[in-house]
Short mmCIF file of C-alpha atoms and ligand atoms in Angstrom, two decimals:
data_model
loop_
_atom_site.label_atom_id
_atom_site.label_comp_id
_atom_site.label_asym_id
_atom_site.label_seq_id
_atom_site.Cartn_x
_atom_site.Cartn_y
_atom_site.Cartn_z
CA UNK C 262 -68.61 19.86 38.18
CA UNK C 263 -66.02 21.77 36.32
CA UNK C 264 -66.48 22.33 32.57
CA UNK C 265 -64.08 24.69 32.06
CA UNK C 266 -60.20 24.31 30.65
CA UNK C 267 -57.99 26.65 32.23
CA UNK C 268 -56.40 29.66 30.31
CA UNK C 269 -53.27 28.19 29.77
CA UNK C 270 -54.73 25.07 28.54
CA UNK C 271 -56.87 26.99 25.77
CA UNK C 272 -53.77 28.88 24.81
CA UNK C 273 -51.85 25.90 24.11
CA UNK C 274 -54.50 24.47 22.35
CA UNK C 275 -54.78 27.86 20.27
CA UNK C 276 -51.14 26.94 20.07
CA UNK C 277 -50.92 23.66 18.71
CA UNK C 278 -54.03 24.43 15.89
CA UNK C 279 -52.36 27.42 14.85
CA UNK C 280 -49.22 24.87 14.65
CA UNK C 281 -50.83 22.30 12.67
CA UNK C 282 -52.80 24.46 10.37
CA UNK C 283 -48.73 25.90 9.26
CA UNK C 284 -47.06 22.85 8.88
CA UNK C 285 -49.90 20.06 8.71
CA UNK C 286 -52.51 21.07 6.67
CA UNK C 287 -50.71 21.87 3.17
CA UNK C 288 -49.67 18.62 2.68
CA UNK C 289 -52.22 16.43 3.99
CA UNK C 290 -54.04 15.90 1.07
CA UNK C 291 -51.08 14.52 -1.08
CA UNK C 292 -49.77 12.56 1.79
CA UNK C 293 -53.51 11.04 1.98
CA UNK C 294 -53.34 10.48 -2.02
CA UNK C 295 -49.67 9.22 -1.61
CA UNK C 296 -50.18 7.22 1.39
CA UNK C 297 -47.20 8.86 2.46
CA UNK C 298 -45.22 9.08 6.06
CA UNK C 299 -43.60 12.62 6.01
CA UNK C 300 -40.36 12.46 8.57
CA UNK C 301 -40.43 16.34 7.75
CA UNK C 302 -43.39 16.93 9.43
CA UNK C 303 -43.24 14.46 11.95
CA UNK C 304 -39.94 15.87 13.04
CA UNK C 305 -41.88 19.88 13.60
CA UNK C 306 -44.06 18.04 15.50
CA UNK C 307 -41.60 16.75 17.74
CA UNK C 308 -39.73 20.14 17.76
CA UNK C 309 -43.18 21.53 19.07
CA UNK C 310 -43.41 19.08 21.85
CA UNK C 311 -45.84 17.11 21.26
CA UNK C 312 -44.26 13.74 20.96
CA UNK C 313 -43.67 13.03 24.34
CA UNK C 314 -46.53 14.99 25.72
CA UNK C 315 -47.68 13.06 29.26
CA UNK C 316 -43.66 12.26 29.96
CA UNK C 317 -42.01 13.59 32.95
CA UNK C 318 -39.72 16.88 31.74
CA UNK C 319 -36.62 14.43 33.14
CA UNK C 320 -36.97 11.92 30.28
CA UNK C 321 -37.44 14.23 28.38
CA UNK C 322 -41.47 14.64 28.13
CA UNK C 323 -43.74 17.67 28.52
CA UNK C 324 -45.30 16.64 31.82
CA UNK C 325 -48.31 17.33 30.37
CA UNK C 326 -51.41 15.82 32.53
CA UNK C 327 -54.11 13.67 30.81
CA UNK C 328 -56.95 16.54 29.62
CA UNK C 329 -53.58 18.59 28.22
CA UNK C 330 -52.64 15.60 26.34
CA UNK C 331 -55.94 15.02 25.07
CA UNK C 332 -56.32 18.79 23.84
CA UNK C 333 -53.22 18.31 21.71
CA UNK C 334 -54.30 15.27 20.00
CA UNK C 335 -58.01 17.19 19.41
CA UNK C 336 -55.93 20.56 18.23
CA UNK C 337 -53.75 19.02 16.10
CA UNK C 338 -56.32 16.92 14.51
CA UNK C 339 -58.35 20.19 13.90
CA UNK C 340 -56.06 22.44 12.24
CA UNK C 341 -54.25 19.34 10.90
CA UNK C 342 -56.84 17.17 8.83
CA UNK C 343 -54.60 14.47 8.93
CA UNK C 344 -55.79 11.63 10.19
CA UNK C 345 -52.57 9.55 9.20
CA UNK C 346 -50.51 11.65 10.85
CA UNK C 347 -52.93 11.98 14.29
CA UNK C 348 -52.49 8.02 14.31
CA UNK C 349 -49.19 7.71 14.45
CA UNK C 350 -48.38 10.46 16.61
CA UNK C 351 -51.45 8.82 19.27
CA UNK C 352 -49.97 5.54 18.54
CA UNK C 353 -46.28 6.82 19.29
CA UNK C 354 -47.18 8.57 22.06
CA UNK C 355 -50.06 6.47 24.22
CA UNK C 356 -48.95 2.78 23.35
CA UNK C 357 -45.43 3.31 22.02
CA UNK C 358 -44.34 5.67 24.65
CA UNK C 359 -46.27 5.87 27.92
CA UNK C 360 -45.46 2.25 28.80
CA UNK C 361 -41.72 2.55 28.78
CA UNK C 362 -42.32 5.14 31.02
CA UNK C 363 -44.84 3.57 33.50
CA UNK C 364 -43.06 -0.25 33.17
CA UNK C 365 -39.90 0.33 32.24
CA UNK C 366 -36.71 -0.11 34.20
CA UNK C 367 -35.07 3.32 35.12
CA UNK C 368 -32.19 1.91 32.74
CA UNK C 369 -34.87 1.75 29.87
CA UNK C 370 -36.49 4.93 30.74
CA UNK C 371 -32.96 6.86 30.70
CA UNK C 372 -32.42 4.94 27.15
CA UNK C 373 -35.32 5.24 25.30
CA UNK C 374 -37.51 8.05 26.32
CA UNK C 375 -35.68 10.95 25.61
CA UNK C 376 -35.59 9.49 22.17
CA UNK C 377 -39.06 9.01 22.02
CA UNK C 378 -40.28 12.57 23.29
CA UNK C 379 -38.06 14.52 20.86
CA UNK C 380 -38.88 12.41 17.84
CA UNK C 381 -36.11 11.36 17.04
CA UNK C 382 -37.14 7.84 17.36
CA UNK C 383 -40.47 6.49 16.74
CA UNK C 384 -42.22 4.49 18.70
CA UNK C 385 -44.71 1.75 18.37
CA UNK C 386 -46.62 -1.28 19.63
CA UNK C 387 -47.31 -4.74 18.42
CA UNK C 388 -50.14 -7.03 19.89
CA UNK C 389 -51.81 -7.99 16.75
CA UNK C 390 -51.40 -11.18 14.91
CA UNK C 391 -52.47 -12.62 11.54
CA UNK C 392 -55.19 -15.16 13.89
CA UNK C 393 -55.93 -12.97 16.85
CA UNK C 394 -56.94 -9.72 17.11
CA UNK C 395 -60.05 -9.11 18.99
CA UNK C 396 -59.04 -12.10 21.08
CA UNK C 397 -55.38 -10.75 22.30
CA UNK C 398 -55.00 -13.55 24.74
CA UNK C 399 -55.03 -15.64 22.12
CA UNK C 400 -51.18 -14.72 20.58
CA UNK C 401 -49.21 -17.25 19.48
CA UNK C 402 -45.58 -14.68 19.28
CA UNK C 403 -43.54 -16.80 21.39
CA UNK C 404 -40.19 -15.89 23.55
CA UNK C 405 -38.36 -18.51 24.70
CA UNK C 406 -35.41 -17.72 27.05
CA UNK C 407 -31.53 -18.63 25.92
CA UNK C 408 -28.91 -17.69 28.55
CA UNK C 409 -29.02 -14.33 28.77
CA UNK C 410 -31.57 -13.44 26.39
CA UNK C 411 -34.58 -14.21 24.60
CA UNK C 412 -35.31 -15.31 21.28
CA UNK C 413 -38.96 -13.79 19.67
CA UNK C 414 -40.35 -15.80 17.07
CA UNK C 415 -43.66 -14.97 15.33
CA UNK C 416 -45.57 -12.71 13.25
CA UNK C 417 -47.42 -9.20 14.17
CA UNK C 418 -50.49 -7.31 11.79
CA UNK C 419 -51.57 -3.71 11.86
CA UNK C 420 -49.01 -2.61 13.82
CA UNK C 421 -49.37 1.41 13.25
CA UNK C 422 -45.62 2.96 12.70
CA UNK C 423 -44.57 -0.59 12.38
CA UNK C 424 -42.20 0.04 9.00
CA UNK C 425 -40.64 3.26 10.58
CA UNK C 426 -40.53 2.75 14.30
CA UNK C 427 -37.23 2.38 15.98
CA UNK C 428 -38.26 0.66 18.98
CA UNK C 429 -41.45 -1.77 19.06
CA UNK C 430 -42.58 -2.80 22.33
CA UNK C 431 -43.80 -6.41 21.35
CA UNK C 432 -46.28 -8.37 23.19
CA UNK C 433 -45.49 -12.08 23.37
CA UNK C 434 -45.98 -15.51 25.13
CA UNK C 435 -43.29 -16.56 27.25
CA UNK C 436 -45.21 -19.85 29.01
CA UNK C 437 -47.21 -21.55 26.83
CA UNK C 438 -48.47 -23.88 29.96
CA UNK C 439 -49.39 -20.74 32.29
CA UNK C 440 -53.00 -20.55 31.23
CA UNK C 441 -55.02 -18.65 28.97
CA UNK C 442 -53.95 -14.60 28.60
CA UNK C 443 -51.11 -15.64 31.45
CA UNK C 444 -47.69 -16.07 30.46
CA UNK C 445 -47.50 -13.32 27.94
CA UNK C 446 -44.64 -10.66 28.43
CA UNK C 447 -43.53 -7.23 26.92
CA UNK C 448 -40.07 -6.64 25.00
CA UNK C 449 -39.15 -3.66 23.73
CA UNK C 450 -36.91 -4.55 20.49
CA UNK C 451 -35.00 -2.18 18.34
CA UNK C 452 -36.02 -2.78 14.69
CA UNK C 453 -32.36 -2.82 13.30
CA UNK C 454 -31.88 -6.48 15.63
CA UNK C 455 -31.57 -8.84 12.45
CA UNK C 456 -34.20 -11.04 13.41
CA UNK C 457 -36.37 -8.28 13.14
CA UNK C 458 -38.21 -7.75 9.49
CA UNK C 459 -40.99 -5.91 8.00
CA UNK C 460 -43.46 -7.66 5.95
CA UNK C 461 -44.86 -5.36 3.85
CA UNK C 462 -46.34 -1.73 4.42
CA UNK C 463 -50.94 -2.19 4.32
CA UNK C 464 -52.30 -0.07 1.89
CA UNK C 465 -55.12 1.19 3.85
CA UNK C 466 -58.37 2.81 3.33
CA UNK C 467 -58.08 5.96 5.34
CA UNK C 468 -55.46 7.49 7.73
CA UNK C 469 -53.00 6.88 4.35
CA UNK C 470 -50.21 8.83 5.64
CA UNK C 471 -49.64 6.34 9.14
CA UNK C 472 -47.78 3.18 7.51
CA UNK C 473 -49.48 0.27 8.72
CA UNK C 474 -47.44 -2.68 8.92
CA UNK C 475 -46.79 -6.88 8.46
CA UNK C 476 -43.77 -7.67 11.03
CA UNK C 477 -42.13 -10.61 11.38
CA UNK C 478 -39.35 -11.98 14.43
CA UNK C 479 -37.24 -14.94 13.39
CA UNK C 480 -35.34 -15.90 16.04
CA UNK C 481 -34.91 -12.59 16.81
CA UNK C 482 -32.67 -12.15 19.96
CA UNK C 483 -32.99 -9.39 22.58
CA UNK C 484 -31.17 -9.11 25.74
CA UNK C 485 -32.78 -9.74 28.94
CA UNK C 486 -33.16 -6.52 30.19
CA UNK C 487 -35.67 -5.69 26.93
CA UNK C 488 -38.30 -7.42 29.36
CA UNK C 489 -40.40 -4.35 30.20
CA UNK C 490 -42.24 -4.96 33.38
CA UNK C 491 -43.63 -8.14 35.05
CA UNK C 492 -42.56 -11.75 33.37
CA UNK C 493 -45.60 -13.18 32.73
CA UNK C 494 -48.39 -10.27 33.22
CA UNK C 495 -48.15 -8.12 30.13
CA UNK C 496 -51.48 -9.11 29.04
CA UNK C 497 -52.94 -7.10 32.14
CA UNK C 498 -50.39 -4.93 33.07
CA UNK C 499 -49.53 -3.56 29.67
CA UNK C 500 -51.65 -4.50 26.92
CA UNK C 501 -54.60 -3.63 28.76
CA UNK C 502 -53.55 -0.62 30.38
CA UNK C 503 -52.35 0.06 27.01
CA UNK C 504 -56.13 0.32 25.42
CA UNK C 505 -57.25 2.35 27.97
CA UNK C 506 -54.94 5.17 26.97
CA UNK C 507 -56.19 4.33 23.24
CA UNK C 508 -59.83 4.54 24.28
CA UNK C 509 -59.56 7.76 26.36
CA UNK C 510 -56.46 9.55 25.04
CA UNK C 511 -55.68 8.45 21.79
CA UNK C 512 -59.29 8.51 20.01
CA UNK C 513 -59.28 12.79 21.47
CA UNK C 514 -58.23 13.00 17.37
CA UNK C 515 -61.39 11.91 16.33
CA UNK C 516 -62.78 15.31 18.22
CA UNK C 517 -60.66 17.41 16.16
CA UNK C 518 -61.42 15.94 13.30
CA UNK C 519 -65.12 16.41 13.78
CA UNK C 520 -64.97 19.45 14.71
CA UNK C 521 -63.41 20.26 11.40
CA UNK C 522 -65.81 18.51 9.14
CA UNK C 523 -68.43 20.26 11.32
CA UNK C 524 -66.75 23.93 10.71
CA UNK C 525 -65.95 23.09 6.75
CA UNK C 526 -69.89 21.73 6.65
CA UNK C 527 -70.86 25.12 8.16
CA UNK C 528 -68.78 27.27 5.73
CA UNK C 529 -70.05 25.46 2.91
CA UNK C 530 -73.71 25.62 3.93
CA UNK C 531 -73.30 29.45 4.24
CA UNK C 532 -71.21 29.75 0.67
CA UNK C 533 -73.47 27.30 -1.63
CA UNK C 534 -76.64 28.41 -2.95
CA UNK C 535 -79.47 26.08 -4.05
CA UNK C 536 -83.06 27.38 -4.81
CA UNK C 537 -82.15 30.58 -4.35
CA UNK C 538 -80.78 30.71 -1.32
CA UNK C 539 -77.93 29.25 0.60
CA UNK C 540 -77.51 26.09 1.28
CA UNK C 541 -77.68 27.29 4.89
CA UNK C 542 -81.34 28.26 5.23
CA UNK C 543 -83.14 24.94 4.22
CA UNK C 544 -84.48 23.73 7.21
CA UNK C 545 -83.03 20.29 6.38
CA UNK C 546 -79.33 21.03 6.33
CA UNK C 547 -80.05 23.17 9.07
CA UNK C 548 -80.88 19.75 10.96
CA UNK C 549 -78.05 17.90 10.11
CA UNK C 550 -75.69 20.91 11.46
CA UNK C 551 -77.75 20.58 14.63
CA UNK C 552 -77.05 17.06 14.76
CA UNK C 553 -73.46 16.72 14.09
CA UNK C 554 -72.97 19.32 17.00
CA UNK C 555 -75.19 17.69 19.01
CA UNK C 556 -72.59 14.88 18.22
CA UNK C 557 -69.43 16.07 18.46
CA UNK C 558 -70.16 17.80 21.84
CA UNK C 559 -71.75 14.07 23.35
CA UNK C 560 -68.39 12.56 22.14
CA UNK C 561 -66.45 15.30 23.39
CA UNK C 562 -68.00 15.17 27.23
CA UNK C 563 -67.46 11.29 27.11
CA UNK C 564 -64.16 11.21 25.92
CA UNK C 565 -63.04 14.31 28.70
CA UNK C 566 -65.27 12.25 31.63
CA UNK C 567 -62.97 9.11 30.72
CA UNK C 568 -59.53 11.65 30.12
CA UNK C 569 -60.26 13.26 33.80
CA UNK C 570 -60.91 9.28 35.42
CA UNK C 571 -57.80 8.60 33.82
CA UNK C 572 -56.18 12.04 35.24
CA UNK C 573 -57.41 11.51 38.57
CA UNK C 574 -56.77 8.27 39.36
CA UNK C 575 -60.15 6.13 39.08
CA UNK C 576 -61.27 3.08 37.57
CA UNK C 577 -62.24 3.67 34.06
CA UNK C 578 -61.96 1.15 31.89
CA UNK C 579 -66.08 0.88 31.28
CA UNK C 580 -65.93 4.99 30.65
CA UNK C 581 -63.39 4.33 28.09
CA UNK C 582 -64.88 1.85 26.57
CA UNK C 583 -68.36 4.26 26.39
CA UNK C 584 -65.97 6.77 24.90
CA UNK C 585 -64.60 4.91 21.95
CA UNK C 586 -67.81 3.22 21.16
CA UNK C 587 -70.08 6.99 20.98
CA UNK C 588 -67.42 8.60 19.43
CA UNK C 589 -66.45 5.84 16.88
CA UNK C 590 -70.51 5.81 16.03
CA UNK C 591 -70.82 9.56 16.36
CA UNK C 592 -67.69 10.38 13.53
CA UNK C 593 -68.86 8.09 11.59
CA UNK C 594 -72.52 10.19 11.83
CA UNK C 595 -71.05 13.37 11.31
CA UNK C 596 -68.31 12.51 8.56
CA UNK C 597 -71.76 11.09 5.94
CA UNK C 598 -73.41 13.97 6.91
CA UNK C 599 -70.59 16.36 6.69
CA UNK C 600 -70.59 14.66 3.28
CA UNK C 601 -73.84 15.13 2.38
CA UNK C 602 -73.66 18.79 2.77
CA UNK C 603 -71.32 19.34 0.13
CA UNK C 604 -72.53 17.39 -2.11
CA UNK C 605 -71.24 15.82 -4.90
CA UNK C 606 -68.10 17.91 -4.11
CA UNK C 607 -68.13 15.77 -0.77
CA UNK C 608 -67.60 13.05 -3.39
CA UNK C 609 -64.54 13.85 -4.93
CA UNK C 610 -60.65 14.09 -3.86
CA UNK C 611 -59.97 17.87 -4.02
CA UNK C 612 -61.82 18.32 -0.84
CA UNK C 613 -60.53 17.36 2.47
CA UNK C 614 -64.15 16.19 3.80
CA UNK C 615 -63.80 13.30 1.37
CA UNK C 616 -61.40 11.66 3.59
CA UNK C 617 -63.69 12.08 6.64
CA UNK C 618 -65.64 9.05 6.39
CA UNK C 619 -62.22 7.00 5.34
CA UNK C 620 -60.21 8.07 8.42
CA UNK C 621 -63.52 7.96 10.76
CA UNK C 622 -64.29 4.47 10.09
CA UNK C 623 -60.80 3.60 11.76
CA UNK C 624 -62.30 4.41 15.14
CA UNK C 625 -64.70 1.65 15.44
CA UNK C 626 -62.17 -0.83 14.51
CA UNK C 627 -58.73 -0.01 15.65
CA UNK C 628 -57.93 0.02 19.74
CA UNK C 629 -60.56 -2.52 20.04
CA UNK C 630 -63.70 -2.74 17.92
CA UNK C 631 -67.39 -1.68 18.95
CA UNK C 632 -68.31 -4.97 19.47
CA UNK C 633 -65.82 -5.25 21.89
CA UNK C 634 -66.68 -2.14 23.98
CA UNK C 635 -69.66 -3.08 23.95
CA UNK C 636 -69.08 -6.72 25.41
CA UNK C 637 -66.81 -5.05 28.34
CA UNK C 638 -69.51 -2.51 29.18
CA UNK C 639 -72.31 -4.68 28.86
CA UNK C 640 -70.17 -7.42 30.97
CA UNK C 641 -69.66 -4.47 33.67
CA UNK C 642 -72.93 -3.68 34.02
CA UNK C 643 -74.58 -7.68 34.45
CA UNK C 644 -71.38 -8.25 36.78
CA UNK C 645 -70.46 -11.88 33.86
C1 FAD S 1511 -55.40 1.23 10.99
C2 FAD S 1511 -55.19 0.22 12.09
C3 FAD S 1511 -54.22 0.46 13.04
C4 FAD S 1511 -53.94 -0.52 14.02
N1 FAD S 1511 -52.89 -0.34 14.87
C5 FAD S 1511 -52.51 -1.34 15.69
C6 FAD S 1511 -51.30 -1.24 16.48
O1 FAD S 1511 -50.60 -0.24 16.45
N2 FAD S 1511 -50.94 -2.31 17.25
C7 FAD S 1511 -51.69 -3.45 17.30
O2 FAD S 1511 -51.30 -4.38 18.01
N3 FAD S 1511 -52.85 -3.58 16.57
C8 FAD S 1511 -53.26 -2.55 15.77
N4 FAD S 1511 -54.42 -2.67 15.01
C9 FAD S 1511 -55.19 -3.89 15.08
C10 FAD S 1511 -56.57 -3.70 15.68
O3 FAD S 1511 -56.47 -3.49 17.06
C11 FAD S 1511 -57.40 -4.93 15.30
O4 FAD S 1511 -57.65 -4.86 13.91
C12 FAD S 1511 -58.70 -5.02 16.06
O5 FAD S 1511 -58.43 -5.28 17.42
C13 FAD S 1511 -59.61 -6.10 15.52
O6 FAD S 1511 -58.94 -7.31 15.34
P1 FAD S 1511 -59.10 -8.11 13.93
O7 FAD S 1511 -58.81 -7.13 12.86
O8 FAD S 1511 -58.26 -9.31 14.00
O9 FAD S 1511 -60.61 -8.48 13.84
P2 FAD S 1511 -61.33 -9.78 14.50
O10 FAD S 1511 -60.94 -9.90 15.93
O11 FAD S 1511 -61.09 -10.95 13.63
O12 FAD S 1511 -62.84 -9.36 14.43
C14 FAD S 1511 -63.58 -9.38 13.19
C15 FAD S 1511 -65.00 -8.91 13.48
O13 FAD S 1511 -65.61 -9.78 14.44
C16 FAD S 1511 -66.01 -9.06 15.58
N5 FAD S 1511 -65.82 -9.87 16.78
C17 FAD S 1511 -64.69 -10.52 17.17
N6 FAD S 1511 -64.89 -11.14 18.34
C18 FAD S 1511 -66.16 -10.86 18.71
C19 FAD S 1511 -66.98 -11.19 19.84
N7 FAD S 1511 -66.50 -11.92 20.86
N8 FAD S 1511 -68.25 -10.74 19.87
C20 FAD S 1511 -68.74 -9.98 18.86
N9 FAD S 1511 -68.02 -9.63 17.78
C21 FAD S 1511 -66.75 -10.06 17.71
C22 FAD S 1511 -65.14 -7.82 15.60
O14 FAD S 1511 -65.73 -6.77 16.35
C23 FAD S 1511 -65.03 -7.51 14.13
O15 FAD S 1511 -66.18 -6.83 13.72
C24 FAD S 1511 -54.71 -1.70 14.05
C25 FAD S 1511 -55.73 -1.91 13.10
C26 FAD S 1511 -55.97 -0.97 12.13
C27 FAD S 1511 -57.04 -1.25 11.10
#
């Protein structure tokens, strides 16, 4: 077993902190207050090339492997703080992105990826409806074929980029007869098609600066060649694959972001005086540093097992699943007691540790709740 990262993979992570402590961090706290998208900032972060991180360099990608992609996401999340923005660059990139590339015909490959990986179109993915999220075989998003082309009707919820995204691979049922989660296929629609609309933007509790969207299709029309992969097996083939990239690449975030309450937590302990001394050398704050590292290094070893499955090949979907459900648990840990250290200064806005606990309680809900990794590890192991 091999612990280590190479060189080059800790200088690009050296990179891409340095990077995001520049242009992120200044305005993430307004953009948080704001719930704000800033195309500014999302644009450096496609100059940097990050945006199409596990692409081949001939669409226009980094070629990045899995771990390398993960490090980003963790690195920018760390000398970001911006939860917002590390969801809808994981959201672009893992379920907006990567399936054009691993579906898609070379025709939709040549079209839309090297849009994708330089940013200048965003990218996005719609599963969710009003009546079924946990339960994504039970969509009711219908396409029905007409001639050459299909017609989407239905309505999709939470879908992260969903207001700004250019192209929104959307998940629908295409034969109603074939049998529960059968019959479902992928389109990838470009939002200015007129049937296309936007709801409303969801004023959210925490990652503010990702708009989270209401979409609607009315009779929206795309031409056949939108189909992206199989007729009939998107559930599986995409969708599913889909939250496996969530669970093991797109959650590596959540490690940055602990590791930055962790350091601020530290720094504070060392700065704030109580008693007479710092905050530091009461043996009780000294446990809850011990425990959020403790924490964030658990989370960090699961989430890299699952990343290197992923990398190399092998089965994975119960590892992922582990993954998201420790470190959705273990954020959520670290953020109250990251909290707790500071204080009633943990309590207020001026801070960036206040929005800890907001943007951590995203992981145990988004990409498929707890209670649902826990059913598909729990189903693994009794072989239901
Ligand atoms: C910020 C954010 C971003 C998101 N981004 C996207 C996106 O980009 N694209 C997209 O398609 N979706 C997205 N989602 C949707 C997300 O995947 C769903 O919210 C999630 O899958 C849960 O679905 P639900 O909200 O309908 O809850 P429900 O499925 O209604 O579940 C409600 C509660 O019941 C529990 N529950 C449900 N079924 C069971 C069961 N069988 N056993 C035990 N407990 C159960 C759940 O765990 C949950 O606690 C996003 C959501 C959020 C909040």
């Amino acid at each position: 077993m091999d612990f280590r990262h190479t060189e080059e993979q800790l200088a690009f992570y050296k990179s891409v902190k340095d990077f995001a402590g520049r242009i992120v961090a200044p305005g993430a706290h307004d953009r948080d207050v704001e719930g704000r998208f800033d195309r500014e900032v999302w644009d450096a972060v496609g100059h940097f090339g990050l945006l199409g991180l596990p692409i081949p360099e001939e669409y226009g990608g980094s070629n990045a492997d899995v771990i390398t992609t993960c490090l980003a996401l963790e690195a920018l999340a760390e000398g970001g703080h911006d939860g917002g923005l590390g969801l809808s660059v994981g959201a672009h990139v893992t379920i907006g992105t990567v399936p054009i590339w691993l579906h898609g015909t070379e025709e939709q490959k040549q079209r839309y990826l090297p849009r994708l990986c330089s940013g200048e179109w965003i990218g996005a993915m719609a599963i969710t409806e009003p009546e079924a999220g946990s339960d994504a075989a039970a969509i009711k998003c219908r396409a029905r074929r007409d001639g050459a082309e299909w017609v989407i009707d239905g309505s999709k919820i939470f879908i992260t980029n969903g207001s700004i995204a250019n192209a929104i691979i959307v998940i629908a049922v295409t034969d109603p007869e074939a049998g529960r989660g059968q019959g479902v296929s992928a389109f990838i629609v470009e939002t200015d098609n007129p049937g296309f609309s936007v709801g409303k933007d969801l004023d959210k509790m925490g990652t503010r600066s990702s708009p989270l969207s209401l979409l609607h299709f009315d009779g929206c029309r795309v031409p056949s060649e939108a189909l992206l992969g199989t007729e009939g097996a998107a559930l599986w083939q995409v969708a599913f694959e889909c939250f496996d990239w969530e669970r093991t690449v797109m959650i590596a975030s959540s490690i940055g972001g602990m590791k930055a309450s962790l350091d601020a937590a530290i720094e504070y302990a060392k700065e704030r005086e109580s008693f007479g001394k710092p905050l530091a050398r009461h043996q009780a704050i000294q446990h809850k540093i011990a425990e959020m590292k403790a924490h964030l290094d658990a989370a960090r070893l699961l989430l890299y097992r699952a990343a290197w499955m992923k990398q190399e090949g092998l089965p994975h979907q119960v590892e992922a699943s582990v993954a998201k459900l420790f470190v959705a648990e273990a954020a959520m840990k670290n953020a109250l007691e990251a909290t707790q250290i500071f204080g009633g200064y943990g309590y207020i806005k001026d801070y960036p540790i206040e929005r800890s606990i907001r943007d951590a309680k995203l992981i145990s809900i988004g990409g498929g709740t707890s209670e649902i990794q826990r059913m598909i590890i729990a189903r693994s192991l009794l072989d239901l």
